Amino acid sequence: MDSGSSAYLSMADPFLVEALQNPRHRLTILRMELDIQKFLQSSDVQQFEYPHFPTSYLHLAAHRVPQHYGLQTMVQDSVVDGQGAKIPVTRKPESKYPGVRLSDIPPKQSNSGIKVFH
């Protein structure tokens, strides 16, 4: 890993870095980030909502990704529709694009320098 990559890693939540380096979760995390970027671009929309995620790991990621952008998250139980907990995301005055986007964090590489995908 070069010094540029390690600088990226130090500017992001260690949980998100680990999730991004896990081939099983990387695409889901990047999709979450894309949803947040679209939300930030639409200034007329004040709240975005993630659906229920199947695992507690992804549920935690659905809180950490918006927080990386300075957004506020909550948990909203949806007992009525049986869908499980949803995660509303709202803007705060300090919400903005971070210095390091999650998509800038490289995937973990094997010892041979070849990217590993499972």
JSON list of C-alpha atoms in Angstrom, two decimals:
[
{"chain": "A", "resi": 1, "resn": "MET", "atom": "CA", "xyz": [0.00, 0.00, 0.00]},
{"chain": "A", "resi": 2, "resn": "ASP", "atom": "CA", "xyz": [1.45, 3.39, -0.92]},
{"chain": "A", "resi": 3, "resn": "SER", "atom": "CA", "xyz": [1.48, 6.49, 1.29]},
{"chain": "A", "resi": 4, "resn": "GLY", "atom": "CA", "xyz": [-1.51, 7.97, -0.59]},
{"chain": "A", "resi": 5, "resn": "SER", "atom": "CA", "xyz": [-3.59, 4.92, 0.23]},
{"chain": "A", "resi": 6, "resn": "SER", "atom": "CA", "xyz": [-2.63, 5.00, 3.89]},
{"chain": "A", "resi": 7, "resn": "ALA", "atom": "CA", "xyz": [-3.62, 8.70, 4.05]},
{"chain": "A", "resi": 8, "resn": "TYR", "atom": "CA", "xyz": [-7.07, 7.74, 2.75]},
{"chain": "A", "resi": 9, "resn": "LEU", "atom": "CA", "xyz": [-7.35, 5.01, 5.35]},
{"chain": "A", "resi": 10, "resn": "SER", "atom": "CA", "xyz": [-6.53, 7.38, 8.21]},
{"chain": "A", "resi": 11, "resn": "MET", "atom": "CA", "xyz": [-9.25, 9.85, 7.12]},
{"chain": "A", "resi": 12, "resn": "ALA", "atom": "CA", "xyz": [-12.10, 7.33, 7.17]},
{"chain": "A", "resi": 13, "resn": "ASP", "atom": "CA", "xyz": [-13.90, 5.41, 9.88]},
{"chain": "A", "resi": 14, "resn": "PRO", "atom": "CA", "xyz": [-11.93, 2.18, 10.49]},
{"chain": "A", "resi": 15, "resn": "PHE", "atom": "CA", "xyz": [-15.19, 0.20, 10.34]},
{"chain": "A", "resi": 16, "resn": "LEU", "atom": "CA", "xyz": [-15.88, 1.55, 6.83]},
{"chain": "A", "resi": 17, "resn": "VAL", "atom": "CA", "xyz": [-12.31, 0.90, 5.71]},
{"chain": "A", "resi": 18, "resn": "GLU", "atom": "CA", "xyz": [-12.59, -2.71, 6.87]},
{"chain": "A", "resi": 19, "resn": "ALA", "atom": "CA", "xyz": [-15.97, -3.10, 5.16]},
{"chain": "A", "resi": 20, "resn": "LEU", "atom": "CA", "xyz": [-14.58, -1.66, 1.92]},
{"chain": "A", "resi": 21, "resn": "GLN", "atom": "CA", "xyz": [-11.65, -4.05, 2.02]},
{"chain": "A", "resi": 22, "resn": "ASN", "atom": "CA", "xyz": [-14.00, -7.01, 2.38]},
{"chain": "A", "resi": 23, "resn": "PRO", "atom": "CA", "xyz": [-14.96, -8.10, -1.16]},
{"chain": "A", "resi": 24, "resn": "ARG", "atom": "CA", "xyz": [-18.26, -9.41, 0.19]},
{"chain": "A", "resi": 25, "resn": "HIS", "atom": "CA", "xyz": [-19.37, -5.96, 1.45]},
{"chain": "A", "resi": 26, "resn": "ARG", "atom": "CA", "xyz": [-17.53, -3.47, -0.78]},
{"chain": "A", "resi": 27, "resn": "LEU", "atom": "CA", "xyz": [-20.20, -3.14, -3.46]},
{"chain": "A", "resi": 28, "resn": "THR", "atom": "CA", "xyz": [-22.98, -2.67, -0.91]},
{"chain": "A", "resi": 29, "resn": "ILE", "atom": "CA", "xyz": [-21.01, 0.06, 0.90]},
{"chain": "A", "resi": 30, "resn": "LEU", "atom": "CA", "xyz": [-20.29, 1.84, -2.39]},
{"chain": "A", "resi": 31, "resn": "ARG", "atom": "CA", "xyz": [-23.99, 1.69, -3.32]},
{"chain": "A", "resi": 32, "resn": "MET", "atom": "CA", "xyz": [-24.84, 3.23, 0.06]},
{"chain": "A", "resi": 33, "resn": "GLU", "atom": "CA", "xyz": [-22.35, 6.00, -0.65]},
{"chain": "A", "resi": 34, "resn": "LEU", "atom": "CA", "xyz": [-23.85, 6.60, -4.09]},
{"chain": "A", "resi": 35, "resn": "ASP", "atom": "CA", "xyz": [-27.31, 6.94, -2.50]},
{"chain": "A", "resi": 36, "resn": "ILE", "atom": "CA", "xyz": [-25.92, 9.52, -0.07]},
{"chain": "A", "resi": 37, "resn": "GLN", "atom": "CA", "xyz": [-24.19, 11.47, -2.86]},
{"chain": "A", "resi": 38, "resn": "LYS", "atom": "CA", "xyz": [-27.46, 11.61, -4.84]},
{"chain": "A", "resi": 39, "resn": "PHE", "atom": "CA", "xyz": [-29.27, 12.76, -1.69]},
{"chain": "A", "resi": 40, "resn": "LEU", "atom": "CA", "xyz": [-26.74, 15.56, -1.11]},
{"chain": "A", "resi": 41, "resn": "GLN", "atom": "CA", "xyz": [-27.08, 16.71, -4.72]},
{"chain": "A", "resi": 42, "resn": "SER", "atom": "CA", "xyz": [-30.85, 17.17, -4.42]},
{"chain": "A", "resi": 43, "resn": "SER", "atom": "CA", "xyz": [-31.04, 20.23, -2.19]},
{"chain": "A", "resi": 44, "resn": "ASP", "atom": "CA", "xyz": [-34.85, 20.21, -2.14]},
{"chain": "A", "resi": 45, "resn": "VAL", "atom": "CA", "xyz": [-34.96, 16.82, -0.38]},
{"chain": "A", "resi": 46, "resn": "GLN", "atom": "CA", "xyz": [-34.37, 17.00, 3.39]},
{"chain": "A", "resi": 47, "resn": "GLN", "atom": "CA", "xyz": [-34.60, 13.31, 4.29]},
{"chain": "A", "resi": 48, "resn": "PHE", "atom": "CA", "xyz": [-33.57, 10.03, 2.72]},
{"chain": "A", "resi": 49, "resn": "GLU", "atom": "CA", "xyz": [-34.42, 6.58, 4.00]},
{"chain": "A", "resi": 50, "resn": "TYR", "atom": "CA", "xyz": [-32.47, 3.35, 3.80]},
{"chain": "A", "resi": 51, "resn": "PRO", "atom": "CA", "xyz": [-34.61, 0.22, 3.79]},
{"chain": "A", "resi": 52, "resn": "HIS", "atom": "CA", "xyz": [-34.18, -2.59, 6.28]},
{"chain": "A", "resi": 53, "resn": "PHE", "atom": "CA", "xyz": [-30.86, -4.43, 5.87]},
{"chain": "A", "resi": 54, "resn": "PRO", "atom": "CA", "xyz": [-30.64, -8.20, 6.43]},
{"chain": "A", "resi": 55, "resn": "THR", "atom": "CA", "xyz": [-27.65, -8.15, 8.81]},
{"chain": "A", "resi": 56, "resn": "SER", "atom": "CA", "xyz": [-26.62, -6.04, 11.79]},
{"chain": "A", "resi": 57, "resn": "TYR", "atom": "CA", "xyz": [-23.26, -5.45, 10.05]},
{"chain": "A", "resi": 58, "resn": "LEU", "atom": "CA", "xyz": [-24.95, -3.77, 7.06]},
{"chain": "A", "resi": 59, "resn": "HIS", "atom": "CA", "xyz": [-27.33, -1.97, 9.40]},
{"chain": "A", "resi": 60, "resn": "LEU", "atom": "CA", "xyz": [-24.31, -0.46, 11.17]},
{"chain": "A", "resi": 61, "resn": "ALA", "atom": "CA", "xyz": [-22.77, 0.44, 7.81]},
{"chain": "A", "resi": 62, "resn": "ALA", "atom": "CA", "xyz": [-26.00, 2.22, 6.86]},
{"chain": "A", "resi": 63, "resn": "HIS", "atom": "CA", "xyz": [-25.40, 4.51, 9.84]},
{"chain": "A", "resi": 64, "resn": "ARG", "atom": "CA", "xyz": [-21.65, 4.98, 9.35]},
{"chain": "A", "resi": 65, "resn": "VAL", "atom": "CA", "xyz": [-21.74, 5.88, 5.63]},
{"chain": "A", "resi": 66, "resn": "PRO", "atom": "CA", "xyz": [-24.07, 8.90, 6.11]},
{"chain": "A", "resi": 67, "resn": "GLN", "atom": "CA", "xyz": [-22.12, 9.94, 9.22]},
{"chain": "A", "resi": 68, "resn": "HIS", "atom": "CA", "xyz": [-18.98, 10.03, 7.05]},
{"chain": "A", "resi": 69, "resn": "TYR", "atom": "CA", "xyz": [-20.80, 12.79, 5.12]},
{"chain": "A", "resi": 70, "resn": "GLY", "atom": "CA", "xyz": [-21.87, 14.66, 8.27]},
{"chain": "A", "resi": 71, "resn": "LEU", "atom": "CA", "xyz": [-25.47, 13.47, 8.03]},
{"chain": "A", "resi": 72, "resn": "GLN", "atom": "CA", "xyz": [-27.67, 12.40, 10.94]},
{"chain": "A", "resi": 73, "resn": "THR", "atom": "CA", "xyz": [-29.17, 8.91, 11.13]},
{"chain": "A", "resi": 74, "resn": "MET", "atom": "CA", "xyz": [-31.88, 7.41, 13.30]},
{"chain": "A", "resi": 75, "resn": "VAL", "atom": "CA", "xyz": [-33.68, 4.09, 13.61]},
{"chain": "A", "resi": 76, "resn": "GLN", "atom": "CA", "xyz": [-37.36, 3.88, 12.77]},
{"chain": "A", "resi": 77, "resn": "ASP", "atom": "CA", "xyz": [-39.09, 0.62, 13.62]},
{"chain": "A", "resi": 78, "resn": "SER", "atom": "CA", "xyz": [-41.62, -0.41, 11.02]},
{"chain": "A", "resi": 79, "resn": "VAL", "atom": "CA", "xyz": [-43.63, -2.92, 12.99]},
{"chain": "A", "resi": 80, "resn": "VAL", "atom": "CA", "xyz": [-46.77, -1.96, 11.06]},
{"chain": "A", "resi": 81, "resn": "ASP", "atom": "CA", "xyz": [-45.52, -3.08, 7.65]},
{"chain": "A", "resi": 82, "resn": "GLY", "atom": "CA", "xyz": [-43.32, -5.90, 9.00]},
{"chain": "A", "resi": 83, "resn": "GLN", "atom": "CA", "xyz": [-40.28, -4.68, 7.08]},
{"chain": "A", "resi": 84, "resn": "GLY", "atom": "CA", "xyz": [-38.05, -4.24, 10.12]},
{"chain": "A", "resi": 85, "resn": "ALA", "atom": "CA", "xyz": [-36.14, -1.12, 11.12]},
{"chain": "A", "resi": 86, "resn": "LYS", "atom": "CA", "xyz": [-35.61, 1.58, 8.50]},
{"chain": "A", "resi": 87, "resn": "ILE", "atom": "CA", "xyz": [-32.87, 4.18, 8.74]},
{"chain": "A", "resi": 88, "resn": "PRO", "atom": "CA", "xyz": [-33.91, 7.78, 8.04]},
{"chain": "A", "resi": 89, "resn": "VAL", "atom": "CA", "xyz": [-31.01, 10.05, 7.07]},
{"chain": "A", "resi": 90, "resn": "THR", "atom": "CA", "xyz": [-31.36, 13.83, 7.48]},
{"chain": "A", "resi": 91, "resn": "ARG", "atom": "CA", "xyz": [-29.22, 16.82, 6.62]},
{"chain": "A", "resi": 92, "resn": "LYS", "atom": "CA", "xyz": [-27.39, 18.84, 9.23]},
{"chain": "A", "resi": 93, "resn": "PRO", "atom": "CA", "xyz": [-25.81, 22.28, 8.67]},
{"chain": "A", "resi": 94, "resn": "GLU", "atom": "CA", "xyz": [-22.35, 20.63, 8.57]},
{"chain": "A", "resi": 95, "resn": "SER", "atom": "CA", "xyz": [-23.35, 17.96, 6.01]},
{"chain": "A", "resi": 96, "resn": "LYS", "atom": "CA", "xyz": [-20.90, 17.97, 3.11]},
{"chain": "A", "resi": 97, "resn": "TYR", "atom": "CA", "xyz": [-18.69, 15.84, 0.92]},
{"chain": "A", "resi": 98, "resn": "PRO", "atom": "CA", "xyz": [-15.80, 14.54, 3.01]},
{"chain": "A", "resi": 99, "resn": "GLY", "atom": "CA", "xyz": [-12.15, 15.00, 2.10]},
{"chain": "A", "resi": 100, "resn": "VAL", "atom": "CA", "xyz": [-12.02, 11.31, 1.19]},
{"chain": "A", "resi": 101, "resn": "ARG", "atom": "CA", "xyz": [-14.89, 9.59, -0.54]},
{"chain": "A", "resi": 102, "resn": "LEU", "atom": "CA", "xyz": [-15.32, 5.93, 0.30]},
{"chain": "A", "resi": 103, "resn": "SER", "atom": "CA", "xyz": [-15.01, 5.05, -3.38]},
{"chain": "A", "resi": 104, "resn": "ASP", "atom": "CA", "xyz": [-11.46, 6.48, -3.23]},
{"chain": "A", "resi": 105, "resn": "ILE", "atom": "CA", "xyz": [-10.41, 3.82, -0.72]},
{"chain": "A", "resi": 106, "resn": "PRO", "atom": "CA", "xyz": [-8.80, 0.99, -2.67]},
{"chain": "A", "resi": 107, "resn": "PRO", "atom": "CA", "xyz": [-9.90, -2.61, -2.25]},
{"chain": "A", "resi": 108, "resn": "LYS", "atom": "CA", "xyz": [-7.65, -4.86, -0.22]},
{"chain": "A", "resi": 109, "resn": "GLN", "atom": "CA", "xyz": [-5.02, -6.50, -2.38]},
{"chain": "A", "resi": 110, "resn": "SER", "atom": "CA", "xyz": [-3.53, -9.94, -1.99]},
{"chain": "A", "resi": 111, "resn": "ASN", "atom": "CA", "xyz": [0.18, -10.36, -1.35]},
{"chain": "A", "resi": 112, "resn": "SER", "atom": "CA", "xyz": [0.78, -10.83, -5.07]},
{"chain": "A", "resi": 113, "resn": "GLY", "atom": "CA", "xyz": [-0.67, -7.39, -5.84]},
{"chain": "A", "resi": 114, "resn": "ILE", "atom": "CA", "xyz": [-3.70, -8.85, -7.59]},
{"chain": "A", "resi": 115, "resn": "LYS", "atom": "CA", "xyz": [-7.11, -7.62, -6.48]},
{"chain": "A", "resi": 116, "resn": "VAL", "atom": "CA", "xyz": [-9.10, -10.33, -4.77]},
{"chain": "A", "resi": 117, "resn": "PHE", "atom": "CA", "xyz": [-12.79, -10.71, -5.62]},
{"chain": "A", "resi": 118, "resn": "HIS", "atom": "CA", "xyz": [-15.03, -13.41, -4.17]}
]
